[in-house]
Amino acid sequence: MTAPDTDPEALRLSAVAALRRARERTGTLTTCVDEHDLTAQHSPLMSPLVWDLAHIGNQEEQWLLRAVAGQEALRPEIDSVYDAFEHPRAKRPSLPLLAPAEARGYVADVRGRVLDVLERIPLRGGPLVDAAFAFGMIAQHEQQHDETMLITHQLRQGPAALTAPPPPDTADGAPLPAEVLIPGGSFTMGTSTEPWALDNERPAHRRVVPAFFMDTTPVTAGAYAQFIEDGGYERRRWWTEAGWRHVREHSLTAPLFWRREGGQWLRRRFGVTEPVRPDEPVVHVSWYEADAYARWAGRRLPTEVEWEKAARHDPADGRSRRYPWGDADPSPVHANLGQRHLRPAPAGSYPRGASPLGVRQLIGDVWEWTASDFLPYPGFRAFPYREYSEVFFGDAYKVLRGGSFAVDQVACRGTFRNWDLPIRRQIFSGFRTARDAAPGEA
């Protein structure tokens, strides 16, 4: 496995760029609406936007100014208010939140001090500063909350507040196979060398995977519509017991934000109602829906191990790449990331981002549900705090992989693991399917 650049000065520059890119995006998400929309709770599933804004600054202060730089607390009285584990999202509007102007001033003050620290601190001598880890962690944290705020924008009622050009249709025109054979054998899963990898991605370890087939692209909205038209939501046979109960209790009949009108499917996307594009990856489906579709199609969801092998394993030399296309950081020719666009690209796009075996769009576009529960790797060690990963381990959460159009490159790589409850649909989630290789196919 080729290690990324770990030169301290290069990582210092990368940290500055990642922090500034995140803050620019945070500004976009919090200046495009008025004060009422910033302080309102648009869904009980989400925090008010202004809570996310000040929480970003509070986490940055706690980790980079206090823990790394040893400075006195700027606003210790707000630590409890912005503790995500102390207050569930539905209750956060009742907290004594900083007003928008005060929140903006606070996060700007923290950031100015952080950049001063980053300019002068040696990036060695302890686990938080080695390879600028804490700075990369905070850049990832901010981008993860930016994605959360983008979900809030999608849930928000009212006219569009965000705009972006459509993704380019970069499909090369050649017909793609429906599925790709991933040969059996061992590969290296996880990482021990990626400088900003989070604790649940570590350590690198060997896994053996039997041969299997995986969809070349994520499942499209058009394919999912066929499942609906065939009575997918009406037939108990395709659903797990918990999934069927959830569908019945909540009267689910289609992905979130879809509705049928005049013989066609429409969806609401960031304040705009538009026809569902059949060639785009389906988005806003729960794990239960993804699993039911896979059963209907005579297939299954890939395991997390299978997904990572398809995304990282290079059969030519046996090593695991950082990304499907190689070790280079993502660029716009590789994947749909970073909120450059506000929708997935058509299935089959980004041929330059394909894996060595030809699987496309494994990074970006939509988070992909896997069959796997969120569990620790062998040798896992919680760092720098248990609440990032360890408290979520178990069978309650399912793993998603690959990122979405809403994810920045700093929080998306071949080893990155996301997780959520199997009922969740407001996230930018899709999926692809897999099947075992029959004897003679491998």
GROMACS .gro file of C-alpha atoms in nm, residues 14-437:
model
  424
   14SER     CA    1  -0.294   2.085   0.341
   15ALA     CA    2  -0.446   2.158   0.681
   16VAL     CA    3  -0.470   2.531   0.608
   17ALA     CA    4  -0.633   2.460   0.272
   18ALA     CA    5  -0.878   2.209   0.421
   19LEU     CA    6  -0.979   2.441   0.703
   20ARG     CA    7  -1.030   2.736   0.468
   21ARG     CA    8  -1.227   2.527   0.219
   22ALA     CA    9  -1.455   2.406   0.497
   23ARG     CA   10  -1.510   2.758   0.630
   24GLU     CA   11  -1.594   2.892   0.287
   25ARG     CA   12  -1.858   2.622   0.253
   26THR     CA   13  -1.992   2.688   0.601
   27GLY     CA   14  -2.030   3.052   0.502
   28THR     CA   15  -2.223   2.959   0.188
   29LEU     CA   16  -2.462   2.740   0.385
   30THR     CA   17  -2.529   2.999   0.656
   31THR     CA   18  -2.546   3.323   0.456
   32CYS     CA   19  -2.789   3.212   0.185
   33VAL     CA   20  -3.091   3.229   0.419
   34ASP     CA   21  -3.224   3.490   0.659
   35GLU     CA   22  -3.199   3.492   1.037
   36HIS     CA   23  -3.535   3.322   1.080
   37ASP     CA   24  -3.424   3.024   0.871
   38LEU     CA   25  -3.094   3.009   1.058
   39THR     CA   26  -3.265   2.982   1.396
   40ALA     CA   27  -3.565   2.771   1.295
   41GLN     CA   28  -3.575   2.394   1.329
   42HIS     CA   29  -3.670   2.269   0.983
   43SER     CA   30  -3.709   1.908   1.096
   44PRO     CA   31  -3.692   1.736   1.436
   45LEU     CA   32  -3.424   1.519   1.276
   46MET     CA   33  -3.193   1.817   1.243
   47SER     CA   34  -3.051   2.101   1.449
   48PRO     CA   35  -3.114   2.467   1.370
   49LEU     CA   36  -2.844   2.581   1.129
   50VAL     CA   37  -2.714   2.829   1.384
   51TRP     CA   38  -2.653   2.543   1.632
   52ASP     CA   39  -2.431   2.366   1.377
   53LEU     CA   40  -2.244   2.690   1.310
   54ALA     CA   41  -2.152   2.756   1.673
   55HIS     CA   42  -2.089   2.385   1.740
   56ILE     CA   43  -1.827   2.388   1.464
   57GLY     CA   44  -1.648   2.673   1.639
   58ASN     CA   45  -1.680   2.518   1.983
   59GLN     CA   46  -1.527   2.188   1.872
   60GLU     CA   47  -1.248   2.375   1.698
   61GLU     CA   48  -1.180   2.574   2.012
   62GLN     CA   49  -1.181   2.270   2.241
   63TRP     CA   50  -0.948   2.059   2.030
   64LEU     CA   51  -0.714   2.306   1.861
   65LEU     CA   52  -0.691   2.597   2.103
   66ARG     CA   53  -0.732   2.415   2.435
   67ALA     CA   54  -0.609   2.057   2.376
   68VAL     CA   55  -0.336   2.131   2.119
   69ALA     CA   56  -0.226   2.485   2.204
   70GLY     CA   57  -0.302   2.476   2.578
   71GLN     CA   58  -0.490   2.806   2.572
   72GLU     CA   59  -0.757   2.918   2.817
   73ALA     CA   60  -1.119   2.861   2.717
   74LEU     CA   61  -1.280   3.149   2.529
   75ARG     CA   62  -1.642   3.062   2.609
   76PRO     CA   63  -1.649   2.774   2.860
   77GLU     CA   64  -2.010   2.851   2.949
   78ILE     CA   65  -2.131   2.732   2.606
   79ASP     CA   66  -1.954   2.394   2.608
   80SER     CA   67  -2.264   2.218   2.741
   81VAL     CA   68  -2.497   2.392   2.497
   82TYR     CA   69  -2.301   2.261   2.201
   83ASP     CA   70  -2.235   1.912   2.335
   84ALA     CA   71  -2.394   1.685   2.075
   85PHE     CA   72  -2.422   1.393   2.318
   86GLU     CA   73  -2.584   1.594   2.594
   87HIS     CA   74  -2.866   1.739   2.385
   88PRO     CA   75  -3.056   1.546   2.113
   89ARG     CA   76  -3.130   1.739   1.797
   90ALA     CA   77  -3.502   1.769   1.862
   91LYS     CA   78  -3.434   1.960   2.187
   92ARG     CA   79  -3.165   2.198   2.064
   93PRO     CA   80  -3.397   2.488   1.965
   94SER     CA   81  -3.487   2.528   2.334
   95LEU     CA   82  -3.124   2.582   2.436
   96PRO     CA   83  -2.973   2.928   2.495
   97LEU     CA   84  -2.806   2.934   2.153
   98LEU     CA   85  -2.578   3.210   2.033
   99ALA     CA   86  -2.760   3.444   1.797
  100PRO     CA   87  -2.640   3.431   1.434
  101ALA     CA   88  -2.420   3.743   1.457
  102GLU     CA   89  -2.266   3.629   1.785
  103ALA     CA   90  -2.209   3.278   1.649
  104ARG     CA   91  -2.036   3.417   1.341
  105GLY     CA   92  -1.812   3.636   1.554
  106TYR     CA   93  -1.723   3.345   1.780
  107VAL     CA   94  -1.628   3.104   1.500
  108ALA     CA   95  -1.426   3.377   1.325
  109ASP     CA   96  -1.236   3.456   1.646
  110VAL     CA   97  -1.158   3.089   1.700
  111ARG     CA   98  -1.043   3.042   1.341
  112GLY     CA   99  -0.808   3.338   1.351
  113ARG     CA  100  -0.640   3.201   1.663
  114VAL     CA  101  -0.625   2.850   1.515
  115LEU     CA  102  -0.444   2.967   1.202
  116ASP     CA  103  -0.191   3.144   1.422
  117VAL     CA  104  -0.134   2.819   1.615
  118LEU     CA  105  -0.107   2.614   1.297
  119GLU     CA  106   0.151   2.853   1.153
  120ARG     CA  107   0.397   2.807   1.439
  121ILE     CA  108   0.333   2.474   1.612
  122PRO     CA  109   0.570   2.180   1.541
  123LEU     CA  110   0.372   1.899   1.380
  124ARG     CA  111   0.538   1.627   1.582
  125GLY     CA  112   0.571   1.526   1.942
  126GLY     CA  113   0.229   1.386   2.028
  127PRO     CA  114  -0.064   1.200   1.869
  128LEU     CA  115  -0.280   1.511   1.826
  129VAL     CA  116  -0.012   1.712   1.648
  130ASP     CA  117   0.176   1.437   1.464
  131ALA     CA  118   0.108   1.482   1.091
  132ALA     CA  119  -0.135   1.766   1.182
  133PHE     CA  120  -0.390   1.504   1.285
  134ALA     CA  121  -0.606   1.726   1.506
  135PHE     CA  122  -0.624   1.995   1.237
  136GLY     CA  123  -0.730   1.736   0.979
  137MET     CA  124  -0.982   1.594   1.224
  138ILE     CA  125  -1.139   1.936   1.276
  139ALA     CA  126  -1.150   2.006   0.900
  140GLN     CA  127  -1.332   1.675   0.859
  141HIS     CA  128  -1.565   1.759   1.147
  142GLU     CA  129  -1.661   2.091   0.991
  143GLN     CA  130  -1.720   1.932   0.652
  144GLN     CA  131  -1.936   1.664   0.812
  145HIS     CA  132  -2.148   1.936   0.970
  146ASP     CA  133  -2.159   2.116   0.637
  147GLU     CA  134  -2.309   1.800   0.492
  148THR     CA  135  -2.554   1.791   0.782
  149MET     CA  136  -2.648   2.153   0.712
  150LEU     CA  137  -2.696   2.070   0.345
  151ILE     CA  138  -2.940   1.797   0.454
  152THR     CA  139  -3.121   2.062   0.658
  153HIS     CA  140  -3.143   2.278   0.346
  154GLN     CA  141  -3.297   1.985   0.160
  155LEU     CA  142  -3.555   1.940   0.438
  156ARG     CA  143  -3.628   2.311   0.457
  157GLN     CA  144  -3.954   2.432   0.303
  158GLY     CA  145  -3.960   2.740   0.084
  159PRO     CA  146  -3.789   2.867  -0.231
  160ALA     CA  147  -3.443   2.758  -0.335
  161ALA     CA  148  -3.159   2.920  -0.144
  162LEU     CA  149  -2.869   2.727  -0.297
  163THR     CA  150  -2.771   2.694  -0.660
  164ALA     CA  151  -2.505   2.497  -0.844
  165PRO     CA  152  -2.447   2.386  -1.202
  166PRO     CA  153  -2.550   2.032  -1.295
  167PRO     CA  154  -2.275   1.772  -1.292
  168PRO     CA  155  -2.120   1.702  -1.630
  169ASP     CA  156  -2.233   1.384  -1.802
  170THR     CA  157  -1.886   1.239  -1.843
  171ALA     CA  158  -2.000   0.891  -1.943
  172ASP     CA  159  -1.779   0.784  -2.231
  173GLY     CA  160  -2.066   0.651  -2.440
  174ALA     CA  161  -1.948   0.292  -2.445
  175PRO     CA  162  -2.201   0.041  -2.315
  176LEU     CA  163  -2.109  -0.070  -1.965
  177PRO     CA  164  -2.153  -0.419  -1.829
  178ALA     CA  165  -2.425  -0.445  -1.567
  179GLU     CA  166  -2.185  -0.600  -1.319
  180VAL     CA  167  -1.814  -0.660  -1.263
  181LEU     CA  168  -1.646  -0.971  -1.126
  182ILE     CA  169  -1.431  -0.902  -0.821
  183PRO     CA  170  -1.189  -1.197  -0.792
  184GLY     CA  171  -1.161  -1.381  -0.465
  185GLY     CA  172  -0.859  -1.364  -0.238
  186SER     CA  173  -0.709  -1.153   0.034
  187PHE     CA  174  -0.649  -0.779   0.041
  188THR     CA  175  -0.550  -0.510   0.288
  189MET     CA  176  -0.850  -0.339   0.444
  190GLY     CA  177  -0.830  -0.020   0.648
  191THR     CA  178  -0.519   0.190   0.695
  192SER     CA  179  -0.232   0.246   0.931
  193THR     CA  180  -0.064   0.514   0.718
  194GLU     CA  181  -0.329   0.768   0.613
  195PRO     CA  182  -0.239   1.066   0.837
  196TRP     CA  183  -0.593   1.194   0.893
  197ALA     CA  184  -0.776   0.861   0.896
  198LEU     CA  185  -1.014   0.838   1.191
  199ASP     CA  186  -1.003   0.565   1.452
  200ASN     CA  187  -1.265   0.339   1.296
  201GLU     CA  188  -1.060   0.317   0.972
  202ARG     CA  189  -0.763   0.174   1.161
  203PRO     CA  190  -0.560  -0.044   1.169
  204ALA     CA  191  -0.477  -0.198   0.831
  205HIS     CA  192  -0.544  -0.571   0.834
  206ARG     CA  193  -0.583  -0.858   0.590
  207ARG     CA  194  -0.921  -0.988   0.484
  208VAL     CA  195  -1.012  -1.280   0.261
  209VAL     CA  196  -1.306  -1.224   0.027
  210PRO     CA  197  -1.465  -1.493  -0.192
  211ALA     CA  198  -1.526  -1.394  -0.554
  212PHE     CA  199  -1.840  -1.188  -0.612
  213PHE     CA  200  -2.008  -0.967  -0.867
  214MET     CA  201  -2.087  -0.601  -0.801
  215ASP     CA  202  -2.299  -0.354  -0.998
  216THR     CA  203  -2.086  -0.139  -1.228
  217THR     CA  204  -2.275   0.173  -1.118
  218PRO     CA  205  -2.508   0.263  -0.833
  219VAL     CA  206  -2.871   0.161  -0.877
  220THR     CA  207  -3.053   0.429  -1.074
  221ALA     CA  208  -3.378   0.607  -1.001
  222GLY     CA  209  -3.522   0.449  -1.314
  223ALA     CA  210  -3.439   0.099  -1.194
  224TYR     CA  211  -3.579   0.179  -0.851
  225ALA     CA  212  -3.901   0.306  -1.010
  226GLN     CA  213  -3.944  -0.038  -1.166
  227PHE     CA  214  -3.930  -0.188  -0.818
  228ILE     CA  215  -4.205   0.051  -0.709
  229GLU     CA  216  -4.420  -0.021  -1.015
  230ASP     CA  217  -4.387  -0.395  -0.950
  231GLY     CA  218  -4.543  -0.347  -0.609
  232GLY     CA  219  -4.219  -0.342  -0.418
  233TYR     CA  220  -4.365  -0.149  -0.125
  234GLU     CA  221  -4.676  -0.371  -0.117
  235ARG     CA  222  -4.514  -0.713  -0.103
  236ARG     CA  223  -4.398  -0.841   0.233
  237ARG     CA  224  -4.167  -1.098   0.072
  238TRP     CA  225  -3.893  -0.847  -0.011
  239TRP     CA  226  -3.858  -0.691   0.333
  240THR     CA  227  -3.698  -0.782   0.660
  241GLU     CA  228  -3.940  -0.802   0.950
  242ALA     CA  229  -3.821  -0.468   1.088
  243GLY     CA  230  -3.823  -0.311   0.742
  244TRP     CA  231  -4.177  -0.422   0.666
  245ARG     CA  232  -4.298  -0.295   1.001
  246HIS     CA  233  -4.134   0.042   0.933
  247VAL     CA  234  -4.288   0.065   0.584
  248ARG     CA  235  -4.635  -0.010   0.720
  249GLU     CA  236  -4.610   0.221   1.020
  250HIS     CA  237  -4.492   0.517   0.811
  251SER     CA  238  -4.689   0.444   0.492
  252LEU     CA  239  -4.378   0.453   0.274
  253THR     CA  240  -4.439   0.417  -0.100
  254ALA     CA  241  -4.131   0.574  -0.264
  255PRO     CA  242  -3.797   0.739  -0.178
  256LEU     CA  243  -3.813   1.048   0.041
  257PHE     CA  244  -3.910   1.366  -0.151
  258TRP     CA  245  -4.070   1.166  -0.439
  259ARG     CA  246  -4.434   1.201  -0.540
  260ARG     CA  247  -4.640   1.072  -0.831
  261GLU     CA  248  -4.818   1.333  -1.042
  262GLY     CA  249  -4.963   1.319  -1.392
  263GLY     CA  250  -4.817   0.979  -1.467
  264GLN     CA  251  -4.460   1.071  -1.373
  265TRP     CA  252  -4.241   1.077  -1.067
  266LEU     CA  253  -4.145   1.418  -0.934
  267ARG     CA  254  -3.907   1.504  -0.653
  268ARG     CA  255  -3.832   1.809  -0.445
  269ARG     CA  256  -3.464   1.902  -0.451
  270PHE     CA  257  -3.340   2.202  -0.252
  271GLY     CA  258  -3.663   2.395  -0.301
  272VAL     CA  259  -3.721   2.301  -0.664
  273THR     CA  260  -3.973   2.042  -0.783
  274GLU     CA  261  -3.854   1.854  -1.090
  275PRO     CA  262  -3.902   1.524  -1.271
  276VAL     CA  263  -3.701   1.234  -1.134
  277ARG     CA  264  -3.413   1.165  -1.369
  278PRO     CA  265  -3.412   0.792  -1.442
  279ASP     CA  266  -3.041   0.785  -1.529
  280GLU     CA  267  -2.923   0.928  -1.194
  281PRO     CA  268  -2.840   0.713  -0.893
  282VAL     CA  269  -3.142   0.688  -0.665
  283VAL     CA  270  -3.098   0.895  -0.350
  284HIS     CA  271  -3.278   0.935  -0.015
  285VAL     CA  272  -3.351   0.568   0.042
  286SER     CA  273  -3.314   0.387   0.372
  287TRP     CA  274  -3.119   0.068   0.431
  288TYR     CA  275  -3.450  -0.116   0.451
  289GLU     CA  276  -3.545   0.010   0.105
  290ALA     CA  277  -3.205  -0.070  -0.043
  291ASP     CA  278  -3.216  -0.420   0.104
  292ALA     CA  279  -3.570  -0.481  -0.025
  293TYR     CA  280  -3.476  -0.366  -0.376
  294ALA     CA  281  -3.175  -0.598  -0.378
  295ARG     CA  282  -3.393  -0.894  -0.279
  296TRP     CA  283  -3.647  -0.803  -0.547
  297ALA     CA  284  -3.366  -0.792  -0.805
  298GLY     CA  285  -3.246  -1.138  -0.697
  299ARG     CA  286  -2.933  -0.992  -0.550
  300ARG     CA  287  -2.808  -0.853  -0.217
  301LEU     CA  288  -2.626  -0.556  -0.073
  302PRO     CA  289  -2.247  -0.589  -0.073
  303THR     CA  290  -2.074  -0.628   0.259
  304GLU     CA  291  -1.846  -0.353   0.375
  305VAL     CA  292  -1.545  -0.576   0.312
  306GLU     CA  293  -1.661  -0.644  -0.044
  307TRP     CA  294  -1.719  -0.276  -0.107
  308GLU     CA  295  -1.371  -0.180   0.006
  309LYS     CA  296  -1.205  -0.455  -0.194
  310ALA     CA  297  -1.390  -0.341  -0.508
  311ALA     CA  298  -1.288   0.018  -0.439
  312ARG     CA  299  -0.922  -0.027  -0.340
  313HIS     CA  300  -0.775  -0.359  -0.448
  314ASP     CA  301  -0.545  -0.351  -0.750
  315PRO     CA  302  -0.525  -0.706  -0.891
  316ALA     CA  303  -0.217  -0.616  -1.097
  317ASP     CA  304   0.011  -0.574  -0.796
  318GLY     CA  305  -0.208  -0.682  -0.504
  319ARG     CA  306  -0.187  -0.353  -0.315
  320SER     CA  307  -0.469  -0.140  -0.179
  321ARG     CA  308  -0.502   0.206  -0.329
  322ARG     CA  309  -0.614   0.517  -0.143
  323TYR     CA  310  -0.892   0.566  -0.400
  324PRO     CA  311  -1.033   0.356  -0.684
  325TRP     CA  312  -0.829   0.549  -0.942
  326GLY     CA  313  -0.502   0.543  -0.749
  327ASP     CA  314  -0.331   0.742  -0.474
  328ALA     CA  315  -0.382   1.096  -0.608
  329ASP     CA  316  -0.625   1.320  -0.420
  330PRO     CA  317  -0.970   1.354  -0.583
  331SER     CA  318  -1.021   1.610  -0.857
  332PRO     CA  319  -1.332   1.704  -1.057
  333VAL     CA  320  -1.243   1.445  -1.322
  334HIS     CA  321  -1.251   1.163  -1.069
  335ALA     CA  322  -1.569   1.212  -0.867
  336ASN     CA  323  -1.869   1.428  -0.782
  337LEU     CA  324  -1.768   1.568  -0.442
  338GLY     CA  325  -1.762   1.889  -0.242
  339GLN     CA  326  -2.106   2.034  -0.318
  340ARG     CA  327  -1.983   2.145  -0.659
  341HIS     CA  328  -2.316   2.012  -0.781
  342LEU     CA  329  -2.637   1.960  -0.589
  343ARG     CA  330  -2.728   1.622  -0.735
  344PRO     CA  331  -2.569   1.294  -0.836
  345ALA     CA  332  -2.414   1.263  -1.181
  346PRO     CA  333  -2.571   1.022  -1.431
  347ALA     CA  334  -2.482   0.658  -1.377
  348GLY     CA  335  -2.169   0.568  -1.570
  349SER     CA  336  -2.004   0.909  -1.528
  350TYR     CA  337  -1.645   0.970  -1.424
  351PRO     CA  338  -1.464   0.694  -1.615
  352ARG     CA  339  -1.133   0.836  -1.491
  353GLY     CA  340  -1.247   0.760  -1.137
  354ALA     CA  341  -1.317   0.393  -1.204
  355SER     CA  342  -1.152   0.113  -1.010
  356PRO     CA  343  -0.891  -0.111  -1.178
  357LEU     CA  344  -1.168  -0.362  -1.254
  358GLY     CA  345  -1.398  -0.098  -1.400
  359VAL     CA  346  -1.644  -0.027  -1.119
  360ARG     CA  347  -1.760   0.336  -1.144
  361GLN     CA  348  -1.869   0.607  -0.904
  362LEU     CA  349  -1.754   0.430  -0.591
  363ILE     CA  350  -1.649   0.770  -0.457
  364GLY     CA  351  -1.895   1.059  -0.460
  365ASP     CA  352  -2.252   1.096  -0.594
  366VAL     CA  353  -2.435   0.894  -0.324
  367TRP     CA  354  -2.343   0.724   0.002
  368GLU     CA  355  -2.382   0.351  -0.055
  369TRP     CA  356  -2.552   0.130   0.201
  370THR     CA  357  -2.375  -0.197   0.273
  371ALA     CA  358  -2.503  -0.514   0.438
  372SER     CA  359  -2.267  -0.471   0.733
  373ASP     CA  360  -2.321  -0.362   1.090
  374PHE     CA  361  -2.085  -0.094   1.221
  375LEU     CA  362  -1.817  -0.287   1.409
  376PRO     CA  363  -1.453  -0.224   1.509
  377TYR     CA  364  -1.161  -0.364   1.313
  378PRO     CA  365  -0.926  -0.612   1.482
  379GLY     CA  366  -0.688  -0.406   1.695
  380PHE     CA  367  -0.918  -0.102   1.709
  381ARG     CA  368  -0.819   0.169   1.955
  382ALA     CA  369  -1.046   0.462   2.032
  383PHE     CA  370  -0.877   0.795   1.956
  384PRO     CA  371  -0.899   1.072   2.050
  385TYR     CA  372  -1.237   1.010   2.220
  386ARG     CA  373  -1.474   0.715   2.251
  387GLU     CA  374  -1.775   0.910   2.134
  388TYR     CA  375  -1.654   0.941   1.776
  389SER     CA  376  -1.691   0.570   1.694
  390GLU     CA  377  -1.684   0.327   1.981
  391VAL     CA  378  -2.019   0.415   2.138
  392PHE     CA  379  -2.192   0.341   1.804
  393PHE     CA  380  -2.047  -0.006   1.747
  394GLY     CA  381  -2.304  -0.285   1.734
  395ASP     CA  382  -2.594  -0.409   1.526
  396ALA     CA  383  -2.807  -0.093   1.550
  397TYR     CA  384  -2.616   0.095   1.277
  398LYS     CA  385  -2.543   0.000   0.917
  399VAL     CA  386  -2.229   0.107   0.732
  400LEU     CA  387  -2.234   0.337   0.431
  401ARG     CA  388  -1.936   0.385   0.203
  402GLY     CA  389  -1.804   0.609  -0.071
  403GLY     CA  390  -1.933   0.956   0.009
  404SER     CA  391  -2.183   1.165  -0.186
  405PHE     CA  392  -2.197   1.487  -0.384
  406ALA     CA  393  -2.234   1.656  -0.044
  407VAL     CA  394  -1.903   1.526   0.094
  408ASP     CA  395  -1.572   1.709   0.074
  409GLN     CA  396  -1.260   1.520  -0.025
  410VAL     CA  397  -1.107   1.565   0.321
  411ALA     CA  398  -1.386   1.347   0.463
  412CYS     CA  399  -1.395   1.088   0.187
  413ARG     CA  400  -1.142   0.819   0.093
  414GLY     CA  401  -1.135   0.449   0.016
  415THR     CA  402  -1.115   0.362   0.384
  416PHE     CA  403  -1.367   0.615   0.518
  417ARG     CA  404  -1.660   0.465   0.708
  418ASN     CA  405  -1.998   0.627   0.762
  419TRP     CA  406  -2.283   0.474   0.959
  420ASP     CA  407  -2.648   0.543   1.031
  421LEU     CA  408  -2.969   0.382   1.147
  422PRO     CA  409  -3.138   0.164   0.882
  423ILE     CA  410  -3.447   0.389   0.884
  424ARG     CA  411  -3.259   0.704   0.776
  425ARG     CA  412  -3.366   0.858   0.443
  426GLN     CA  413  -3.287   1.228   0.475
  427ILE     CA  414  -2.918   1.154   0.416
  428PHE     CA  415  -2.779   1.148   0.061
  429SER     CA  416  -2.791   0.770   0.050
  430GLY     CA  417  -2.815   0.527  -0.240
  431PHE     CA  418  -2.672   0.182  -0.301
  432ARG     CA  419  -2.551  -0.077  -0.545
  433THR     CA  420  -2.610  -0.452  -0.538
  434ALA     CA  421  -2.393  -0.762  -0.549
  435ARG     CA  422  -2.417  -1.138  -0.581
  436ASP     CA  423  -2.199  -1.437  -0.505
  437ALA     CA  424  -1.996  -1.576  -0.794
   0.00000   0.00000   0.00000
